[in-house]
PDB file of N, CA and C in Angstrom:
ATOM      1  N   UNK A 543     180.192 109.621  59.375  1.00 53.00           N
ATOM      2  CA  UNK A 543     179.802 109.349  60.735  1.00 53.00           C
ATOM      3  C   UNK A 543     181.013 109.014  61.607  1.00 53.00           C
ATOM      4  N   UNK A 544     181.366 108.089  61.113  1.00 57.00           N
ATOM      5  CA  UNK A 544     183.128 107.892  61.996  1.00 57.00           C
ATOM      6  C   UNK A 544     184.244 109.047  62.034  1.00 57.00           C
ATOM      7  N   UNK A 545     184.227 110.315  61.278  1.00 54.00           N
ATOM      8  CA  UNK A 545     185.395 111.087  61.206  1.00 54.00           C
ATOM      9  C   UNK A 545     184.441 112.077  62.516  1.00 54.00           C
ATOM     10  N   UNK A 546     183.199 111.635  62.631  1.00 59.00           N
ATOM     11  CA  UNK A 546     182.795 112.531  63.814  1.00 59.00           C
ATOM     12  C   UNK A 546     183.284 112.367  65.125  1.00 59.00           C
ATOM     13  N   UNK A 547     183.555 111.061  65.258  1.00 57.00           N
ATOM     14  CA  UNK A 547     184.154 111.119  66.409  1.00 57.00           C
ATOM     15  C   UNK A 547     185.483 110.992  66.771  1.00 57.00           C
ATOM     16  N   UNK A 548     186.141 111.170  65.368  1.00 57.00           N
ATOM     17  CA  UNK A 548     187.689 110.944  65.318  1.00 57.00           C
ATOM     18  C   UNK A 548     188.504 112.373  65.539  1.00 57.00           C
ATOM     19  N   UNK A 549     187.896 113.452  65.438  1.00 55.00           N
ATOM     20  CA  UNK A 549     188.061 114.621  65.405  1.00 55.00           C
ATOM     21  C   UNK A 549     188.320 114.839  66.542  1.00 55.00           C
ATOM     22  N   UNK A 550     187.162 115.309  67.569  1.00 61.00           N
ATOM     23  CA  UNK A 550     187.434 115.201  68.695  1.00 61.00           C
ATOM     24  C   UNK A 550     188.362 114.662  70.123  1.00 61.00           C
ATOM     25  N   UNK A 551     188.783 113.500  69.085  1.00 60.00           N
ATOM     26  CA  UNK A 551     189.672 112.366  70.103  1.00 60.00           C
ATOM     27  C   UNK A 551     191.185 113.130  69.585  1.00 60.00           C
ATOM     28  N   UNK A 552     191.476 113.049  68.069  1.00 58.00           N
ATOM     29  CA  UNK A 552     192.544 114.286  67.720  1.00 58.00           C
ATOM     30  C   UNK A 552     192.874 115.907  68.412  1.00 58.00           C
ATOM     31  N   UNK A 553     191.861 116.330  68.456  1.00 59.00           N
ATOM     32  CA  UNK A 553     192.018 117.671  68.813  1.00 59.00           C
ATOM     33  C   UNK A 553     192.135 117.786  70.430  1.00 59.00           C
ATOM     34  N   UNK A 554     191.923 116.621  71.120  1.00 63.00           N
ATOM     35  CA  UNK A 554     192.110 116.379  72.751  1.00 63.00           C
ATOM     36  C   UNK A 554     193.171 115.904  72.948  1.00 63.00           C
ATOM     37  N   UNK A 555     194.018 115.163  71.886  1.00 61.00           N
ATOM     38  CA  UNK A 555     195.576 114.732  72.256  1.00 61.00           C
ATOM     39  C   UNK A 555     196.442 115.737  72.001  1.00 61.00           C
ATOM     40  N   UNK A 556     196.096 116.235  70.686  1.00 57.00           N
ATOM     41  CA  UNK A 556     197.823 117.127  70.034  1.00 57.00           C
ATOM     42  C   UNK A 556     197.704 118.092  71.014  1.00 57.00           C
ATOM     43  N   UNK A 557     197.135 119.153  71.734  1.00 56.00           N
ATOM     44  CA  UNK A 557     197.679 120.137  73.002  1.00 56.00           C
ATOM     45  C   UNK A 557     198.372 119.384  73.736  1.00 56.00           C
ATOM     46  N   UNK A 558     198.089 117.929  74.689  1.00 55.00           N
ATOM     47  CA  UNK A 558     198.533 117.086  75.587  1.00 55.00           C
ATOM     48  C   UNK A 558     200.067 116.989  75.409  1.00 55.00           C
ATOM     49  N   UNK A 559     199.713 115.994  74.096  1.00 54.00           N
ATOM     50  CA  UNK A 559     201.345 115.546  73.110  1.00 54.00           C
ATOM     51  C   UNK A 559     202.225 117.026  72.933  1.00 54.00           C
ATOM     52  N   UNK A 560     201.789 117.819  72.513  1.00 53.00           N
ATOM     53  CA  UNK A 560     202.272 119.164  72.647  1.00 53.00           C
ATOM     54  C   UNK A 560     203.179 119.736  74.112  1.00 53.00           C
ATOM     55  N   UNK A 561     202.485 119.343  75.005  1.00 55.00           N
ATOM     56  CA  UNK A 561     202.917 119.632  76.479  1.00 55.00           C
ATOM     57  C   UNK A 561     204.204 119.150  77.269  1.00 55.00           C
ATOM     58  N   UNK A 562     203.641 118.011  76.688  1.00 54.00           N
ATOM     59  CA  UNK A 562     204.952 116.868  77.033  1.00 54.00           C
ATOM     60  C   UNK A 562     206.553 117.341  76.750  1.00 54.00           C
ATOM     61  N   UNK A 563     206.539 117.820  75.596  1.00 56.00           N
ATOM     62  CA  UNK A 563     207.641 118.367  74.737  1.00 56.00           C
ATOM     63  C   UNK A 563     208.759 119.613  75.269  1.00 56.00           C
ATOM     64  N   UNK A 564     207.902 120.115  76.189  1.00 62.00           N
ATOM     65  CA  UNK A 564     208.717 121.766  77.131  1.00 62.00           C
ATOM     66  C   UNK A 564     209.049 121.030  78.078  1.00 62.00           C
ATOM     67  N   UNK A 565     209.125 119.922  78.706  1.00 62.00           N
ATOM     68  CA  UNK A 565     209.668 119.231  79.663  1.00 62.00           C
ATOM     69  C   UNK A 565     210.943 118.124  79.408  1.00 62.00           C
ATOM     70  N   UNK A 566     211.078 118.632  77.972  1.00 65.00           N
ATOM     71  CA  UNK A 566     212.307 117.708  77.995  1.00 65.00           C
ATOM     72  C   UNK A 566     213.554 117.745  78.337  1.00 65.00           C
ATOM     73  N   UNK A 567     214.693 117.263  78.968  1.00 66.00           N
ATOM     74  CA  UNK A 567     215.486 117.383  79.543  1.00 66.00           C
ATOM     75  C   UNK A 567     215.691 117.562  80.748  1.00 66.00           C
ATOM     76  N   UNK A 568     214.955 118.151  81.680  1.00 70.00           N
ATOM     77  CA  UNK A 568     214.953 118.685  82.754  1.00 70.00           C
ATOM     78  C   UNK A 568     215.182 117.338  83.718  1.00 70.00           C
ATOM     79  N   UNK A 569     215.099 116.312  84.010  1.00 71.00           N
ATOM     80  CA  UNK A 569     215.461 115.460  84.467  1.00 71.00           C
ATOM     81  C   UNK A 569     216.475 114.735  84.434  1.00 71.00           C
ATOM     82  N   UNK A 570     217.899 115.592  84.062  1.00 70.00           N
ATOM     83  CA  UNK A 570     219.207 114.753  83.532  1.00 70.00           C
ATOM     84  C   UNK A 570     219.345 114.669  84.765  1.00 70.00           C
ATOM     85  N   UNK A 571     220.583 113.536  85.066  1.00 69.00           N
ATOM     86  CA  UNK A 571     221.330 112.814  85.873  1.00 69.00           C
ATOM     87  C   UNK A 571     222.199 114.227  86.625  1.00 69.00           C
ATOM     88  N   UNK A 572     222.460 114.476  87.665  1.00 69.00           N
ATOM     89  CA  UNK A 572     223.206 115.372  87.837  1.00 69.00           C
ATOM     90  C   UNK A 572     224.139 115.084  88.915  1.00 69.00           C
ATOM     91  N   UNK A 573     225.579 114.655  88.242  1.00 71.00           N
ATOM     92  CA  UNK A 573     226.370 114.039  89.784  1.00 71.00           C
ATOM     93  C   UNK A 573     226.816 115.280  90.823  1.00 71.00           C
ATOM     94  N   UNK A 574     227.299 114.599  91.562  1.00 72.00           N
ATOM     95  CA  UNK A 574     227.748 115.372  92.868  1.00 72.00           C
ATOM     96  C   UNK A 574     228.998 114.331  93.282  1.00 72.00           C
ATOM     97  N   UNK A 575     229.865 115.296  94.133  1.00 76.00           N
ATOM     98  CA  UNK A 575     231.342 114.079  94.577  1.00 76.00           C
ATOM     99  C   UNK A 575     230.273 113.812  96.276  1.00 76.00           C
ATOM    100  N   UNK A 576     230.526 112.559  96.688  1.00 75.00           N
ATOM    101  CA  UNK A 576     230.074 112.240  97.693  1.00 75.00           C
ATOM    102  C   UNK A 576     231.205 111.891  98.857  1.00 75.00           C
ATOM    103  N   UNK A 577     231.353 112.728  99.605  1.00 82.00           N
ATOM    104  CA  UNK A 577     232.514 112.327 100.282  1.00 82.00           C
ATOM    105  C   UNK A 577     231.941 111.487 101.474  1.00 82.00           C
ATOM    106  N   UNK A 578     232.869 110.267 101.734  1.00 87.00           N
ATOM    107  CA  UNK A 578     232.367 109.939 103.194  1.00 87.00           C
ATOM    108  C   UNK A 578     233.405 109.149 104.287  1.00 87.00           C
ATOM    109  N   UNK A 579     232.824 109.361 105.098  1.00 91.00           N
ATOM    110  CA  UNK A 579     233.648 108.970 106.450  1.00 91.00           C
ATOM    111  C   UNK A 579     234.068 106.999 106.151  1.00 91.00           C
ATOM    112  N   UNK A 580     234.466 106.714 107.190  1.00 95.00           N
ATOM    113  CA  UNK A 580     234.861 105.547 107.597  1.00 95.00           C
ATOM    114  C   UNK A 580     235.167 105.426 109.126  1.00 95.00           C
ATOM    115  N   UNK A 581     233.917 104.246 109.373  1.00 93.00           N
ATOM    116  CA  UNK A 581     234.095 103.531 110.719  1.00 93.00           C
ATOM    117  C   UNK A 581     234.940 101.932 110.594  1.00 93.00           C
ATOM    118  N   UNK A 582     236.016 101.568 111.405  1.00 94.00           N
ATOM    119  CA  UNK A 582     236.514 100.318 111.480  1.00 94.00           C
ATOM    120  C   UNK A 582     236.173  99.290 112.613  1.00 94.00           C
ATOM    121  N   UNK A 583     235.474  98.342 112.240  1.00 94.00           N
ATOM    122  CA  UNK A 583     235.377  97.107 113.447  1.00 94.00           C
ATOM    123  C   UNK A 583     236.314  96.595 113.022  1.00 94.00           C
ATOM    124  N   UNK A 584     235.549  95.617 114.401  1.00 94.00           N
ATOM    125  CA  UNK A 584     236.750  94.356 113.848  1.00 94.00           C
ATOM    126  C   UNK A 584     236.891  93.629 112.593  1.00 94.00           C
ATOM    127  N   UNK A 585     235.890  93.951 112.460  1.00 94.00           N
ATOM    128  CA  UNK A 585     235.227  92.890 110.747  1.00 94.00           C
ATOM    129  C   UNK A 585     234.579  93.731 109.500  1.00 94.00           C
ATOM    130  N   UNK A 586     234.514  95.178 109.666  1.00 95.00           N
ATOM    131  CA  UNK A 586     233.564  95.802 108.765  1.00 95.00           C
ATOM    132  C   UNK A 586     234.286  97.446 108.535  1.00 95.00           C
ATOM    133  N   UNK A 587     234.236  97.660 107.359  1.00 95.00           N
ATOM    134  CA  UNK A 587     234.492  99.068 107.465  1.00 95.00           C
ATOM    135  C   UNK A 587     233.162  99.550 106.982  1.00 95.00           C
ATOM    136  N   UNK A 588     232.558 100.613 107.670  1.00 95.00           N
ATOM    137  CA  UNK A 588     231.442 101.250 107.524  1.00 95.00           C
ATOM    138  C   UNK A 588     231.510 102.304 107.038  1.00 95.00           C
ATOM    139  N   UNK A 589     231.241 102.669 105.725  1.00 94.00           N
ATOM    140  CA  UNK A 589     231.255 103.893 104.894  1.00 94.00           C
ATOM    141  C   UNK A 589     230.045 104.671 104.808  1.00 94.00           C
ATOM    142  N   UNK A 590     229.823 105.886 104.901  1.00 94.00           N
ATOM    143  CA  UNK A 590     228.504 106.985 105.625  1.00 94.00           C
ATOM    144  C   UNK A 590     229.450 108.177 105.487  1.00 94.00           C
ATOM    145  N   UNK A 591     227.930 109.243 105.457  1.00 88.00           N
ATOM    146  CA  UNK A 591     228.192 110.360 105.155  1.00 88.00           C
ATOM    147  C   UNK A 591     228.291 111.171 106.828  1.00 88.00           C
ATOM    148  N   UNK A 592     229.019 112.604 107.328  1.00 82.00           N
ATOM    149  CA  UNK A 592     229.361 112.789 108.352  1.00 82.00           C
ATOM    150  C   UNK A 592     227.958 113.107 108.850  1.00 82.00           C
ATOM    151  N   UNK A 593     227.275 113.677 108.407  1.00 83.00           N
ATOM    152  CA  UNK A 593     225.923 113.795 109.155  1.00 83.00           C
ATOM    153  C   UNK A 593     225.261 112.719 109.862  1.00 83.00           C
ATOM    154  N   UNK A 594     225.462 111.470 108.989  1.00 89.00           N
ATOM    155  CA  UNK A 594     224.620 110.365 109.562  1.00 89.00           C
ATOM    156  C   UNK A 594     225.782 109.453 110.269  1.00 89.00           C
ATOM    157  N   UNK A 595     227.013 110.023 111.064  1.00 91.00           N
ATOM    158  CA  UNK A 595     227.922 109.685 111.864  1.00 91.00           C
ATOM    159  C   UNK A 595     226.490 108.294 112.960  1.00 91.00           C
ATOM    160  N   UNK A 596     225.708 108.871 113.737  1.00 93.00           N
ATOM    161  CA  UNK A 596     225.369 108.428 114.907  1.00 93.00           C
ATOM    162  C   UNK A 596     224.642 106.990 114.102  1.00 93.00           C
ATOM    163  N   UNK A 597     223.990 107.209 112.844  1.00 92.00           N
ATOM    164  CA  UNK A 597     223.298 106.101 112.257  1.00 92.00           C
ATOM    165  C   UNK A 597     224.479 105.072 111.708  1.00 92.00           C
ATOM    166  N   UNK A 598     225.825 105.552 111.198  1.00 94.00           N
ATOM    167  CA  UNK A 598     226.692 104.709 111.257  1.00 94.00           C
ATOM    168  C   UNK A 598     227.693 103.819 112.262  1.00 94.00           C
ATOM    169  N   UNK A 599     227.034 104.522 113.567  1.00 95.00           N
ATOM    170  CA  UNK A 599     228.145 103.618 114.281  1.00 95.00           C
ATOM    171  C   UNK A 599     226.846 102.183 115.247  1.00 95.00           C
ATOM    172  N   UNK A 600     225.875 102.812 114.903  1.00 95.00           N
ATOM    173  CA  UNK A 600     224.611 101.723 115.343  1.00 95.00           C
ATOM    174  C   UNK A 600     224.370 100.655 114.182  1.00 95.00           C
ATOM    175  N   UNK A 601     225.095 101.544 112.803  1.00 95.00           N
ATOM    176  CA  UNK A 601     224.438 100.237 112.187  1.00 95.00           C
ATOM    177  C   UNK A 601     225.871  99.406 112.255  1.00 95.00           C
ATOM    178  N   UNK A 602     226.968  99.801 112.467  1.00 96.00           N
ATOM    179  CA  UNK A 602     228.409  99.011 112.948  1.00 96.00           C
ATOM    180  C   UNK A 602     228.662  98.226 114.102  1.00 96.00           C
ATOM    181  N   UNK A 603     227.652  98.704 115.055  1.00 96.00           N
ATOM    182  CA  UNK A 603     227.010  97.594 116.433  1.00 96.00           C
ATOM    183  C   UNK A 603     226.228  96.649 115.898  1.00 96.00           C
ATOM    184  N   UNK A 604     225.566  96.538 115.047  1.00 96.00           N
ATOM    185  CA  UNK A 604     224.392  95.736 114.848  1.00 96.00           C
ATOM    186  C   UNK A 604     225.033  94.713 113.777  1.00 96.00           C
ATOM    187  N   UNK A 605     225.943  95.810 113.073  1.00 96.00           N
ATOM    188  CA  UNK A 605     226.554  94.367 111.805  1.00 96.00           C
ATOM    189  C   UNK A 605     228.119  93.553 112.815  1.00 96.00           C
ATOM    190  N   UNK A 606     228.241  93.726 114.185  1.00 95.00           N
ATOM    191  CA  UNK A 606     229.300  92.901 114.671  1.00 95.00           C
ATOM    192  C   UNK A 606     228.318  91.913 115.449  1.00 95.00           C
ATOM    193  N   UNK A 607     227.380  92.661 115.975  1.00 96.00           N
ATOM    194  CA  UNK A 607     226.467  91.876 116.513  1.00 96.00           C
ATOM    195  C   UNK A 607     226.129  90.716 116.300  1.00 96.00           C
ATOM    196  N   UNK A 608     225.127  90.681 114.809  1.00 95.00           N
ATOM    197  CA  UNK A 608     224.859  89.696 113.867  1.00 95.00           C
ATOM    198  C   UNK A 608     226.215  88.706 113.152  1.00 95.00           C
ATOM    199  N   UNK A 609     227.431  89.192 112.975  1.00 95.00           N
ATOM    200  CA  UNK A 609     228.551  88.802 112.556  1.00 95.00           C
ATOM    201  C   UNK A 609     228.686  87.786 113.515  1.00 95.00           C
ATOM    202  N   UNK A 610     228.913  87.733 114.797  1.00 94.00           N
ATOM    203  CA  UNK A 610     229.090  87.045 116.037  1.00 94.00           C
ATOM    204  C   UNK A 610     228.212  86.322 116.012  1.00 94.00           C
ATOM    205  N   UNK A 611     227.125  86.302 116.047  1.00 95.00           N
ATOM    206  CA  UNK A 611     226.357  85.281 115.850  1.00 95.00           C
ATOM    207  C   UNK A 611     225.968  84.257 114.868  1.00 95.00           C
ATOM    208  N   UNK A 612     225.904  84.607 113.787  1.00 94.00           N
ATOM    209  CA  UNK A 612     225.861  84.329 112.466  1.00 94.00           C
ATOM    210  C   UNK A 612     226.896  83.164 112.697  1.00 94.00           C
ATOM    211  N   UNK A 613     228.734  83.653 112.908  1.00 93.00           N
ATOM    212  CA  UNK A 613     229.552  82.916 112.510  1.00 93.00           C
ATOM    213  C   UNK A 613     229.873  81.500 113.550  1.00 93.00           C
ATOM    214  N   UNK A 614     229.110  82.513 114.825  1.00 94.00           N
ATOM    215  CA  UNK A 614     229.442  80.995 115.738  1.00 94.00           C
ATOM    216  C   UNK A 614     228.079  79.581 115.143  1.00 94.00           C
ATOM    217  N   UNK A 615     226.911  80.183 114.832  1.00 94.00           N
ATOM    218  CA  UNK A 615     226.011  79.445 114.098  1.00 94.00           C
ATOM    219  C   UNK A 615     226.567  78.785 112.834  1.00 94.00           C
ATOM    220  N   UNK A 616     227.210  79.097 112.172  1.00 94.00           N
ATOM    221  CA  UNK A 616     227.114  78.734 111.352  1.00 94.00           C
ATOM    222  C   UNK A 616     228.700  77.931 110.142  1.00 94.00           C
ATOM    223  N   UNK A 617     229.665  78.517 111.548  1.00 93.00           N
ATOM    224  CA  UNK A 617     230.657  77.964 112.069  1.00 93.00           C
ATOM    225  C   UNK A 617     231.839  78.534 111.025  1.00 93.00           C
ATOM    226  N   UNK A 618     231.629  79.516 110.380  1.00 91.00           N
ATOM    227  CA  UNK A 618     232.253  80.373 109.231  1.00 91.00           C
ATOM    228  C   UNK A 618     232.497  81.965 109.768  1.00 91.00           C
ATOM    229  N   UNK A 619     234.031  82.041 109.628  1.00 90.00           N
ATOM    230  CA  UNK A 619     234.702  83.530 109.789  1.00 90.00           C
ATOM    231  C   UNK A 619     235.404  83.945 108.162  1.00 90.00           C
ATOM    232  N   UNK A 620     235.023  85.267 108.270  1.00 90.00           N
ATOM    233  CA  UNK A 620     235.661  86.258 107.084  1.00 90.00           C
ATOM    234  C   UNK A 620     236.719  86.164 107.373  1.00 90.00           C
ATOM    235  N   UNK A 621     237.557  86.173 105.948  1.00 92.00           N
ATOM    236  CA  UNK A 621     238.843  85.771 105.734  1.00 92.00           C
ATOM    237  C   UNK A 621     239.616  87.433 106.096  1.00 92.00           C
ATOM    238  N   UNK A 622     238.760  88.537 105.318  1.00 93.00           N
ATOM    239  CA  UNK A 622     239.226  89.760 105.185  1.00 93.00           C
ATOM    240  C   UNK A 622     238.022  90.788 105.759  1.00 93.00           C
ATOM    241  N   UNK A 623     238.387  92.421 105.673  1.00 92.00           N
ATOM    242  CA  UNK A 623     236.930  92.924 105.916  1.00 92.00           C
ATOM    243  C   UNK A 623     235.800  93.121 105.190  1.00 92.00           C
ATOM    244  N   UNK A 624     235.004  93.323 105.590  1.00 94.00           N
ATOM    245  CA  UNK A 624     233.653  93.444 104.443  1.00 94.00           C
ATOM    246  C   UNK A 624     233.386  94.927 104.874  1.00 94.00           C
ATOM    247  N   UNK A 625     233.188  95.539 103.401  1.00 95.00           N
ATOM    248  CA  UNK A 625     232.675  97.069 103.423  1.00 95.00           C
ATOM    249  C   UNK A 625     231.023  97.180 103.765  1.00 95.00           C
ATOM    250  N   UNK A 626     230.468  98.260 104.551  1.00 94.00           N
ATOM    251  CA  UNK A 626     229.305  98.417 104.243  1.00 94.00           C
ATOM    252  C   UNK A 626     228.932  99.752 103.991  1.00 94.00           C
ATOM    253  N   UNK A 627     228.103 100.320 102.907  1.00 93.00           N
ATOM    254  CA  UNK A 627     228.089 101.453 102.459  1.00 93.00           C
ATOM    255  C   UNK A 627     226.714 102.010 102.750  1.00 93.00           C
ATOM    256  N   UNK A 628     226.597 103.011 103.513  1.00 92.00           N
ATOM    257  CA  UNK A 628     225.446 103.647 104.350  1.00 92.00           C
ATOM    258  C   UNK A 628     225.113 104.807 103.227  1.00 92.00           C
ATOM    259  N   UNK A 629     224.251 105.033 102.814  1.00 89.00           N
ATOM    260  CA  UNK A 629     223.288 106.273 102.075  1.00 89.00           C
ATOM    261  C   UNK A 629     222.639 106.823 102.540  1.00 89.00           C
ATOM    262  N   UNK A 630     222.394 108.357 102.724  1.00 84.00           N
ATOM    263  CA  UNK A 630     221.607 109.086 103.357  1.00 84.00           C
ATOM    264  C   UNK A 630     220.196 109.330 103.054  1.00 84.00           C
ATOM    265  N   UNK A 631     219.661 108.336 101.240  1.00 84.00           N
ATOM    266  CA  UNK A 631     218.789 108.396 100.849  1.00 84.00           C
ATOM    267  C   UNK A 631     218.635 107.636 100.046  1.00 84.00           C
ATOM    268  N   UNK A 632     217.700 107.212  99.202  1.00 86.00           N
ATOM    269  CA  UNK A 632     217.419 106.256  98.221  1.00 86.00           C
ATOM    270  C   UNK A 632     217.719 107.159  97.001  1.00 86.00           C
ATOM    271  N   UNK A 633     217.924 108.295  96.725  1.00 80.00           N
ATOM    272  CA  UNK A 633     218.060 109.493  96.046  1.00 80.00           C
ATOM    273  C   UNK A 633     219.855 109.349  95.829  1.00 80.00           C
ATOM    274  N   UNK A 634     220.588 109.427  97.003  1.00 81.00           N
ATOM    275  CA  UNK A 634     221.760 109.577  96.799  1.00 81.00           C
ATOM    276  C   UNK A 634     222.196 108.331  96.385  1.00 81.00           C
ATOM    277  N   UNK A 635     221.786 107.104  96.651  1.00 81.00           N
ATOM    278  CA  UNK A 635     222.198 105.798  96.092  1.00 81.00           C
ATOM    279  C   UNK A 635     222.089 105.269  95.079  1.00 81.00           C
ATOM    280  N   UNK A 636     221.111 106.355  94.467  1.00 76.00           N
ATOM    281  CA  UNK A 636     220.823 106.149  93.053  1.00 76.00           C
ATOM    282  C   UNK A 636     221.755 107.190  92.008  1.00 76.00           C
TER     283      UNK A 636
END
């Protein structure tokens, strides 16, 4: 009585488990060289790719912006610059 229903539950996995198996590899890591620009503030070098030029120089307004404020609040200046590294995707950052 029990191999009756054990059969069935077997013969519905091994094609599945079977399937899985022609897909292996196909998801390797595949690098690429990433070249990218550089914007200089006063306080930040902003690293981005040339396409997203216009998204790097807004997000280089916004990090002097906050810098200025931040430091008069809080009464602390950077000794040196701080990098910030812009990605064109969650894909390329990974």
């Amino acid at each position: 009585m029990r191999w009756s229903f054990l059969l069935p539950a077997v013969l519905a996995v091994g094609p599945v488990a079977g399937a899985h198996a022609q897909y292996f590899g196909q998801n390797k890591v595949q690098y690429h060289r990433l070249n990218f620009s550089v914007v200089q503030t006063e306080h930040f070098d902003v690293y981005f790719h040339a396409a997203e030029r216009d998204a790097a120089l807004a997000a280089a307004r916004m990090a002097e912006r906050a810098y200025a404020r931040l430091s008069r609040l809080l009464n602390h200046e950077y000794r040196e610059r701080q990098p910030i590294i812009l990605y064109a995707s969650h894909a390329e950052f990974q």
